[in-house]
CSV table of C-alpha atoms in Angstrom, one decimal:
chain,number,residue,atom,x,y,z
A,535,MET,CA,7.6,4.1,-3.0
A,536,LYS,CA,4.9,6.5,-4.3
A,537,ALA,CA,4.5,6.9,-8.1
A,538,PHE,CA,4.9,10.5,-9.2
A,539,SER,CA,1.7,11.6,-10.9
A,540,GLY,CA,2.5,15.3,-11.3
A,541,HIS,CA,-0.4,16.1,-9.0
A,542,THR,CA,1.5,17.7,-6.1
A,543,GLY,CA,-1.3,20.1,-4.8
A,544,SER,CA,-1.9,18.2,-1.6
A,545,LEU,CA,1.8,18.5,-0.7
A,546,PHE,CA,1.3,22.3,-0.1
A,547,PHE,CA,-1.0,21.4,2.8
A,548,ASP,CA,0.9,18.4,4.2
A,549,PRO,CA,2.3,19.3,7.7
A,550,GLY,CA,4.3,16.1,7.5
A,551,LEU,CA,6.6,17.7,4.9
A,552,SER,CA,8.4,19.5,7.6
A,553,ARG,CA,10.0,16.3,8.9
A,554,LEU,CA,11.8,15.9,5.6
A,555,THR,CA,13.5,19.1,6.3
A,556,THR,CA,14.0,19.1,10.1
A,557,GLY,CA,14.2,15.4,10.6
A,558,ARG,CA,11.9,15.8,13.6
A,559,THR,CA,8.4,14.4,14.3
A,560,THR,CA,8.0,16.4,17.5
A,561,SER,CA,8.6,20.0,18.2
A,562,LEU,CA,11.9,21.2,19.7
A,563,PHE,CA,9.9,23.6,21.8
A,564,ALA,CA,7.2,21.3,23.2
A,565,GLU,CA,8.9,21.2,26.6
A,566,ASP,CA,9.1,25.0,26.8
A,567,ILE,CA,5.5,25.4,25.7
A,568,LYS,CA,4.3,23.1,28.5
A,569,ALA,CA,6.6,24.5,31.2
A,570,ARG,CA,5.5,28.1,30.4
A,571,ASP,CA,1.8,27.5,30.1
A,572,ALA,CA,0.9,29.7,33.0
A,573,GLU,CA,2.9,32.6,31.7
A,574,LEU,CA,1.5,32.2,28.2
A,575,ARG,CA,-2.1,32.1,29.6
A,576,SER,CA,-1.4,35.3,31.6
A,577,ALA,CA,-0.1,37.1,28.5
A,578,ILE,CA,-2.9,35.9,26.1
A,579,SER,CA,-6.0,34.7,27.9
A,580,GLY,CA,-8.7,37.5,27.9
A,581,ARG,CA,-6.3,39.9,26.1
A,582,ARG,CA,-6.8,42.0,23.0
A,583,ILE,CA,-4.2,41.1,20.4
A,584,LEU,CA,-3.1,42.9,17.2
A,585,VAL,CA,-1.2,41.0,14.6
A,586,THR,CA,0.5,42.6,11.6
A,587,GLY,CA,1.4,40.3,8.7
A,588,GLY,CA,-1.2,37.8,9.9
A,589,ALA,CA,-1.6,36.1,6.5
A,590,GLY,CA,2.1,35.2,6.2
A,591,SER,CA,3.5,31.8,7.0
A,592,ILE,CA,4.7,32.6,10.5
A,593,GLY,CA,1.9,35.1,11.3
A,594,SER,CA,-0.8,32.6,10.4
A,595,ALA,CA,0.8,29.7,12.2
A,596,THR,CA,1.0,31.9,15.3
A,597,LEU,CA,-2.6,32.9,15.0
A,598,GLU,CA,-3.5,29.3,15.0
A,599,LEU,CA,-1.7,28.7,18.3
A,600,LEU,CA,-3.3,31.8,20.0
A,601,PHE,CA,-6.9,30.6,19.9
A,602,PRO,CA,-6.6,27.8,22.5
A,603,TYR,CA,-5.4,30.4,25.1
A,604,ALA,CA,-8.8,32.1,24.7
A,605,PRO,CA,-7.9,35.7,23.9
A,606,ALA,CA,-10.7,38.3,24.0
A,607,ALA,CA,-9.9,39.6,20.5
A,608,ILE,CA,-7.5,38.9,17.7
A,609,HIS,CA,-7.3,41.6,15.0
A,610,ALA,CA,-4.9,40.8,12.1
A,611,VAL,CA,-3.9,43.2,9.4
A,612,ASP,CA,-2.1,42.3,6.1
A,613,LEU,CA,-2.0,43.7,2.6
A,614,ALA,CA,-2.3,40.1,1.2
A,615,GLU,CA,-6.0,40.2,0.7
A,616,ASN,CA,-6.3,36.8,-0.8
A,617,GLY,CA,-4.3,35.3,2.0
A,618,LEU,CA,-6.7,36.8,4.6
A,619,VAL,CA,-9.6,35.4,2.7
A,620,GLU,CA,-8.3,31.9,2.8
A,621,LEU,CA,-7.2,32.4,6.4
A,622,VAL,CA,-10.7,33.2,7.6
A,623,ARG,CA,-12.2,30.4,5.6
A,624,ASP,CA,-9.7,28.0,7.1
A,625,PHE,CA,-10.3,29.0,10.7
A,626,ARG,CA,-14.1,29.3,10.3
A,627,SER,CA,-14.3,25.8,8.7
A,628,ARG,CA,-12.5,24.0,11.6
A,629,ALA,CA,-14.3,21.7,14.0
A,630,GLU,CA,-13.2,23.8,16.9
A,631,PRO,CA,-15.3,26.9,16.9
A,632,LEU,CA,-13.8,30.3,17.7
A,633,VAL,CA,-15.8,30.8,20.8
A,634,GLY,CA,-15.6,34.0,22.7
A,635,CYS,CA,-12.9,35.6,20.6
A,636,GLU,CA,-13.6,38.6,18.4
A,637,PHE,CA,-11.7,37.5,15.3
A,638,ARG,CA,-11.3,40.3,12.7
A,639,LEU,CA,-9.1,40.5,9.6
A,640,LEU,CA,-8.3,43.8,7.9
A,641,PRO,CA,-6.7,44.0,4.4
A,642,ILE,CA,-4.7,47.2,5.2
A,643,ASP,CA,-1.0,48.3,5.2
A,644,TYR,CA,0.3,48.3,8.7
A,645,GLY,CA,2.1,51.6,8.1
A,646,SER,CA,-0.8,53.4,6.4
A,647,ALA,CA,-3.3,56.0,7.6
A,648,ALA,CA,-5.9,53.2,7.6
A,649,THR,CA,-4.0,51.5,10.4
A,650,GLU,CA,-3.6,54.8,12.3
A,651,ARG,CA,-7.4,55.1,12.0
A,652,LEU,CA,-7.8,51.6,13.4
A,653,LEU,CA,-5.5,52.4,16.4
A,654,GLN,CA,-7.4,55.7,17.0
A,655,THR,CA,-10.8,54.0,17.3
A,656,GLU,CA,-10.1,50.6,18.9
A,657,LYS,CA,-9.8,49.9,22.6
A,658,PRO,CA,-6.2,49.3,23.6
A,659,TYR,CA,-4.5,46.2,22.5
A,660,ASP,CA,-2.6,44.4,25.2
A,661,LEU,CA,-0.3,42.4,23.0
A,662,VAL,CA,1.1,43.5,19.6
A,663,LEU,CA,2.7,40.8,17.4
A,664,HIS,CA,4.6,42.1,14.3
A,665,PHE,CA,5.3,39.9,11.3
A,666,ALA,CA,4.8,42.2,8.4
A,667,ALA,CA,8.1,42.4,6.4
A,668,HIS,CA,10.0,42.2,3.2
A,669,LYS,CA,12.0,39.1,4.0
A,670,HIS,CA,13.9,38.0,0.9
A,671,VAL,CA,17.5,38.9,0.0
A,672,ARG,CA,16.2,39.2,-3.6
A,673,SER,CA,14.4,42.4,-2.5
A,674,GLU,CA,17.8,44.2,-2.8
A,675,LYS,CA,18.1,43.6,-6.6
A,676,ASP,CA,17.8,47.3,-7.5
A,677,VAL,CA,17.2,50.8,-6.0
A,678,PRO,CA,13.4,50.8,-6.2
A,679,SER,CA,13.2,47.4,-4.5
A,680,VAL,CA,15.6,48.4,-1.8
A,681,ILE,CA,13.7,51.5,-1.1
A,682,GLN,CA,10.4,49.5,-0.8
A,683,MET,CA,12.1,47.0,1.5
A,684,ILE,CA,13.5,49.8,3.8
A,685,ASP,CA,10.1,51.5,3.7
A,686,THR,CA,8.3,48.3,4.8
A,687,ASN,CA,10.9,47.0,7.3
A,688,VAL,CA,12.0,50.3,8.9
A,689,VAL,CA,10.1,53.5,8.0
A,690,LYS,CA,6.6,52.1,8.5
A,691,MET,CA,7.8,50.2,11.6
A,692,HIS,CA,8.9,53.5,13.1
A,693,ARG,CA,5.6,55.2,12.2
A,694,PHE,CA,3.6,52.2,13.5
A,695,THR,CA,5.4,52.2,16.9
A,696,LYS,CA,4.8,55.9,17.3
A,697,TRP,CA,1.1,55.3,16.8
A,698,LEU,CA,1.0,52.5,19.3
A,699,GLN,CA,2.5,54.8,21.9
A,700,LYS,CA,0.3,57.8,20.9
A,701,TYR,CA,-3.0,55.9,21.2
A,702,GLY,CA,-2.1,53.8,24.3
A,703,HIS,CA,-1.7,50.3,22.8
A,704,GLY,CA,0.6,47.5,24.0
A,705,LYS,CA,1.7,46.2,27.3
A,706,ARG,CA,3.7,43.7,25.3
A,707,TYR,CA,5.4,44.4,21.9
A,708,PHE,CA,7.0,41.6,19.9
A,709,ALA,CA,8.5,41.5,16.4
A,710,VAL,CA,10.0,38.7,14.5
A,711,SER,CA,13.5,39.3,13.1
A,712,THR,CA,15.9,37.0,11.3
A,713,ASP,CA,19.3,35.3,11.6
A,714,LYS,CA,20.4,37.6,8.8
A,715,ALA,CA,20.2,40.6,11.2
A,716,ALA,CA,23.3,39.3,13.0
A,717,ASN,CA,26.5,40.6,11.2
A,718,PRO,CA,24.4,41.3,8.1
A,719,THR,CA,25.9,41.0,4.6
A,720,SER,CA,22.6,41.8,2.9
A,721,LEU,CA,20.6,45.0,2.9
A,722,MET,CA,17.6,42.8,3.8
A,723,GLY,CA,19.4,41.5,6.9
A,724,ALA,CA,20.6,45.0,7.8
A,725,SER,CA,17.0,46.4,7.4
A,726,LYS,CA,15.8,43.8,10.0
A,727,ARG,CA,18.6,44.9,12.4
A,728,LEU,CA,17.3,48.4,11.9
A,729,MET,CA,13.8,47.1,12.7
A,730,GLU,CA,15.1,45.7,16.0
A,731,HIS,CA,16.5,49.2,16.8
A,732,VAL,CA,13.2,50.8,16.1
A,733,LEU,CA,11.3,48.2,18.1
A,734,PHE,CA,13.5,48.4,21.2
A,735,SER,CA,13.5,52.2,21.1
A,736,ILE,CA,9.9,52.1,22.4
A,737,GLY,CA,10.8,50.1,25.5
A,738,ASN,CA,9.7,51.6,28.8
A,739,GLU,CA,8.9,50.5,32.4
A,740,GLU,CA,5.3,49.8,31.5
A,741,ALA,CA,5.9,47.8,28.3
A,742,SER,CA,7.7,44.5,27.6
A,743,VAL,CA,9.6,44.5,24.3
A,744,THR,CA,11.0,41.3,22.8
A,745,SER,CA,12.1,39.9,19.5
A,746,THR,CA,13.4,36.6,18.0
A,747,ARG,CA,15.8,35.6,15.3
A,748,PHE,CA,15.5,32.2,13.7
A,749,ALA,CA,16.5,30.9,10.3
A,750,ASN,CA,14.4,29.1,7.7
A,751,VAL,CA,10.8,28.0,8.1
A,752,ALA,CA,10.3,24.8,6.2
A,753,PHE,CA,8.1,25.3,3.0
A,754,SER,CA,7.1,28.8,4.1
A,755,ASN,CA,5.7,31.2,1.5
A,756,GLY,CA,8.3,32.2,-1.1
A,757,SER,CA,10.9,29.9,0.3
A,758,LEU,CA,13.2,27.7,-1.8
A,759,LEU,CA,11.5,24.6,-0.5
A,760,GLN,CA,8.0,25.9,-1.4
A,761,GLY,CA,9.5,26.6,-4.8
A,762,PHE,CA,10.4,22.9,-5.0
A,763,LEU,CA,6.6,22.1,-4.8
A,764,TYR,CA,5.8,24.6,-7.6
A,765,ARG,CA,8.6,23.3,-9.8
A,766,LEU,CA,7.3,19.7,-9.3
A,767,ALA,CA,3.7,20.8,-10.1
A,768,ARG,CA,4.9,22.5,-13.3
A,769,ARG,CA,7.4,19.7,-14.2
A,770,GLN,CA,10.4,22.1,-14.0
A,771,PRO,CA,13.8,21.3,-12.5
A,772,LEU,CA,14.6,21.8,-8.8
A,773,ALA,CA,17.5,24.4,-8.5
A,774,VAL,CA,19.7,24.0,-5.4
A,775,PRO,CA,22.8,26.0,-4.3
A,776,ARG,CA,25.6,23.4,-3.9
A,777,GLU,CA,27.3,22.8,-0.6
A,778,VAL,CA,25.0,25.1,1.3
A,779,ARG,CA,23.6,24.0,4.7
A,780,ARG,CA,20.8,25.7,6.6
A,781,TYR,CA,18.9,25.6,9.9
A,782,PHE,CA,15.2,24.8,9.6
A,783,VAL,CA,12.2,24.9,11.9
A,784,SER,CA,8.7,23.8,11.1
A,785,PRO,CA,5.9,26.4,10.8
A,786,ARG,CA,4.5,25.2,14.1
A,787,GLU,CA,8.0,25.5,15.8
A,788,ALA,CA,8.3,29.0,14.4
A,789,ALA,CA,5.0,29.9,15.9
A,790,GLU,CA,6.0,28.4,19.2
A,791,ILE,CA,9.2,30.4,19.3
A,792,CYS,CA,7.1,33.6,18.7
A,793,LEU,CA,4.7,32.7,21.5
A,794,LEU,CA,7.4,31.9,24.0
A,795,THR,CA,9.3,35.0,23.2
A,796,ALA,CA,6.3,37.3,23.2
A,797,GLY,CA,4.7,35.8,26.3
A,798,ALA,CA,7.6,34.5,28.5
A,799,ALA,CA,10.9,36.0,27.5
A,800,ALA,CA,12.6,38.7,29.6
A,801,PRO,CA,11.9,42.2,28.4
A,802,GLY,CA,14.7,43.8,26.3
A,803,HIS,CA,15.9,40.4,25.0
A,804,ILE,CA,16.1,38.7,21.6
A,805,THR,CA,15.7,34.9,21.6
A,806,PHE,CA,17.0,32.4,19.1
A,807,PRO,CA,16.7,28.6,18.8
A,808,ARG,CA,19.3,26.5,20.6
A,809,LEU,CA,20.5,24.5,17.6
A,810,ASP,CA,23.6,22.2,17.2
A,811,PRO,CA,25.3,22.7,13.9
A,812,ASN,CA,26.4,19.1,13.8
A,813,GLU,CA,22.8,17.9,14.3
A,814,HIS,CA,20.5,20.5,12.9
A,815,LEU,CA,22.3,22.1,9.9
A,816,ARG,CA,20.8,20.4,6.8
A,817,PRO,CA,22.3,20.4,3.3
A,818,LEU,CA,19.8,21.9,0.9
A,819,VAL,CA,20.7,19.2,-1.7
A,820,ASP,CA,19.7,16.5,0.9
A,821,ILE,CA,16.3,18.1,1.4
A,822,ALA,CA,15.7,18.1,-2.4
A,823,VAL,CA,16.7,14.5,-2.6
A,824,ALA,CA,14.4,13.5,0.4
A,825,LEU,CA,11.4,15.3,-1.2
A,826,LEU,CA,12.0,13.5,-4.5
A,827,GLN,CA,12.3,10.1,-2.8
A,828,GLU,CA,9.1,10.8,-0.9
A,829,LEU,CA,7.5,11.0,-4.4
A,830,GLY,CA,9.2,7.8,-5.6
A,831,LEU,CA,11.8,9.6,-7.6
A,832,GLN,CA,15.6,9.7,-7.7
A,833,PRO,CA,17.7,12.9,-8.4
A,834,ALA,CA,19.4,13.5,-11.7
A,835,PHE,CA,22.0,16.2,-11.1
A,836,TYR,CA,22.7,18.9,-13.7
A,837,GLU,CA,25.3,21.7,-13.9
A,838,HIS,CA,23.7,23.7,-16.8
A,839,GLU,CA,20.3,25.4,-16.6
A,840,ALA,CA,19.3,24.9,-20.2
A,841,GLU,CA,20.0,21.1,-20.0
A,842,ALA,CA,18.1,20.8,-16.7
A,843,CYS,CA,15.1,22.6,-18.0
A,844,ALA,CA,14.9,20.4,-21.1
A,845,ALA,CA,15.3,17.1,-19.3
A,846,THR,CA,12.2,16.8,-17.1
A,847,GLU,CA,10.1,14.5,-19.2
A,848,ALA,CA,13.0,12.3,-20.2
A,849,GLU,CA,14.1,11.9,-16.6
A,850,LEU,CA,10.6,11.2,-15.4
A,851,LYS,CA,10.4,8.2,-17.8
A,852,ARG,CA,13.5,6.9,-16.0
A,853,GLY,CA,11.9,7.4,-12.6
A,854,SER,CA,14.1,10.4,-11.8
A,855,TYR,CA,13.9,14.2,-11.8
A,856,PRO,CA,16.4,16.9,-12.7
A,857,VAL,CA,18.2,18.8,-9.9
A,858,LEU,CA,20.2,21.9,-11.1
A,859,LEU,CA,23.2,22.6,-8.8
A,860,THR,CA,24.0,26.3,-8.7
A,861,PRO,CA,26.8,28.4,-7.1
A,862,LEU,CA,26.1,30.7,-4.1
A,863,ASP,CA,27.1,33.9,-6.0
A,864,THR,CA,24.2,36.3,-5.5
A,865,SER,CA,24.4,39.7,-3.7
A,866,GLY,CA,23.9,39.6,0.0
A,867,GLU,CA,23.9,35.8,0.4
A,868,LYS,CA,25.8,34.3,3.4
A,869,PRO,CA,27.4,30.8,3.1
A,870,TYR,CA,26.5,30.2,6.8
A,871,GLU,CA,24.0,31.2,9.5
A,872,GLU,CA,24.5,32.8,12.8
A,873,PHE,CA,22.3,34.4,15.5
A,874,VAL,CA,24.7,36.5,17.6
A,875,ALA,CA,26.4,39.6,16.2
A,876,VAL,CA,30.0,40.5,17.0
A,877,ASP,CA,28.9,43.2,19.5
A,878,GLU,CA,26.4,40.9,21.3
A,879,LYS,CA,26.7,38.3,24.0
A,880,PRO,CA,24.3,35.4,24.9
A,881,ALA,CA,22.4,36.0,28.1
A,882,PRO,CA,21.1,33.5,30.7
A,883,THR,CA,17.7,32.0,30.0
A,884,ASP,CA,15.5,29.4,31.6
A,885,PHE,CA,14.2,28.0,28.3
A,886,ALA,CA,15.2,24.5,27.4
A,887,ALA,CA,15.4,25.0,23.6
A,888,LEU,CA,15.8,28.8,23.3
A,889,SER,CA,18.9,30.9,23.9
A,890,ALA,CA,18.8,34.7,24.3
A,891,LEU,CA,20.8,37.9,24.1
A,892,ARG,CA,20.2,41.3,25.5
A,893,TYR,CA,19.4,43.9,22.9
A,894,VAL,CA,22.4,46.2,22.1
A,895,PRO,CA,21.5,49.7,20.9
A,896,PRO,CA,23.2,51.3,17.9
A,897,PRO,CA,26.5,53.2,18.5
A,898,THR,CA,25.1,56.4,17.1
A,899,ALA,CA,21.7,58.1,17.1
A,900,LEU,CA,19.1,56.4,15.1
A,901,GLU,CA,17.1,59.5,14.1
A,902,PRO,CA,19.3,60.9,11.3
A,903,ALA,CA,19.3,57.5,9.5
A,904,LEU,CA,15.5,57.2,10.0
A,905,ALA,CA,15.0,60.7,8.6
A,906,PHE,CA,17.1,59.8,5.5
A,907,PHE,CA,15.1,56.5,4.9
A,908,ASP,CA,11.8,58.4,5.3
A,909,GLU,CA,13.0,61.0,2.8
A,910,ILE,CA,14.0,58.4,0.1
A,911,ALA,CA,10.7,56.5,0.7
A,912,THR,CA,8.6,59.5,0.0
A,913,ASP,CA,10.6,61.6,-2.5
A,914,ALA,CA,11.2,59.9,-5.9
A,915,GLY,CA,13.3,62.9,-7.0
A,916,ILE,CA,16.3,62.0,-4.9
A,917,LYS,CA,19.2,60.6,-6.9
A,918,LEU,CA,21.0,57.7,-5.2
A,919,GLU,CA,22.6,54.3,-5.7
A,920,LYS,CA,22.4,51.2,-3.6
A,921,SER,CA,25.8,52.1,-2.2
A,922,ASP,CA,24.3,55.4,-0.8
A,923,ILE,CA,21.6,53.4,1.0
A,924,ALA,CA,24.2,50.9,2.3
A,925,ARG,CA,26.4,53.7,3.7
A,926,HIS,CA,23.5,55.2,5.7
A,927,VAL,CA,22.5,51.7,6.9
A,928,ALA,CA,26.1,51.0,8.0
A,929,SER,CA,26.1,54.2,10.2
A,930,VAL,CA,23.8,52.5,12.7
A,931,VAL,CA,24.4,48.8,12.0
A,932,PRO,CA,27.8,47.7,13.3
A,933,GLY,CA,29.4,44.9,11.4
A,934,PHE,CA,27.3,45.5,8.2
A,935,LYS,CA,29.5,44.4,5.3
A,936,HIS,CA,27.4,44.3,2.2
A,937,ILE,CA,28.3,41.6,-0.3
A,938,GLU,CA,27.6,43.0,-3.8
A,939,THR,CA,28.2,40.6,-6.7
A,940,GLY,CA,26.0,42.1,-9.4
A,941,ARG,CA,23.8,39.0,-9.5
A,942,SER,CA,20.3,38.6,-8.1
A,943,LEU,CA,18.3,35.5,-7.3
A,944,ASP,CA,16.0,36.7,-10.2
A,945,ASP,CA,18.9,36.0,-12.6
A,946,ARG,CA,18.7,32.2,-12.1
A,947,THR,CA,16.2,29.4,-12.1
């Protein structure tokens, strides 16, 4: 057993942490990566690649996997300037040099005029990988936050795809979605379903368009599990929703899903990991306990926030650590995870560890909803409530049943 010293900084960079969450030491998708090597090389080698959201957890993990396939150029855009700085330092400091690849990072908004200028002046990109998004259910806590989320996930995506077509970019388009896009109960999940509609609306005979839905990436930026590391570093209690189980993939597995989907999946399809609920669903409490035990600590469970926050030092003296158990009572949260919506059916696939479904277009025209979203994103004088936005979302997202409880994740530890 390790002795807890309070110095948890190295844990943030420990790839072995994923095994505490997934229970795996090898990737679920290693067989598919090996079997599809020729297709991946055809899609990536010598190609010009544009990546949006390249500084995020999934985007940066995917960037790392692209380099061995020897692309001609990788250009990544992301508003997270500090993330891009560390990303380039990381890649430039590795033993394996970035030979023959034009690697360029741009701190710009993918839906801004700066990105249109980039697309105007650059030679055509062969492959476009889209990761930029607002991904947290907590983003729907109030009207301004919902508008920003819709702007990022939908309005700018629509603008971006129009530019790609206008300036002749993309033989392959790919965007990462989420399990929450299937039968969404949150505005975040519904916004990602809308993103899928925008993405697939650009499909044509010359372009391959694909997407993927998967659940939680272990210890990804902003995740509950990464929050565990921050809480430990600051000697604050771990807060875990009780009786909640989730699917997890490692950052590398997430990147492999994206590569396989972008480079080898059938056009017009959405992939999702082939997971067994009996084997792969992990209770969040079990992950918190496993992390504490990795540090030589035992959990001490609490029901009340104030008591848990005050107990850290006393529990540490006993070789334990406070874990606050919370209810799942915040707006938009689902008690379970699913990848296929009520109006969708799984499609045949040759992947060993990936399933797929054929994209289903919305039942009504997308343009009126997009016009409304663009209007509220650009005109602050429009009076509206969250329910107004939810109503317009529901017009093009079948099965959207928003769960509004009046509580946000910002209201708890």
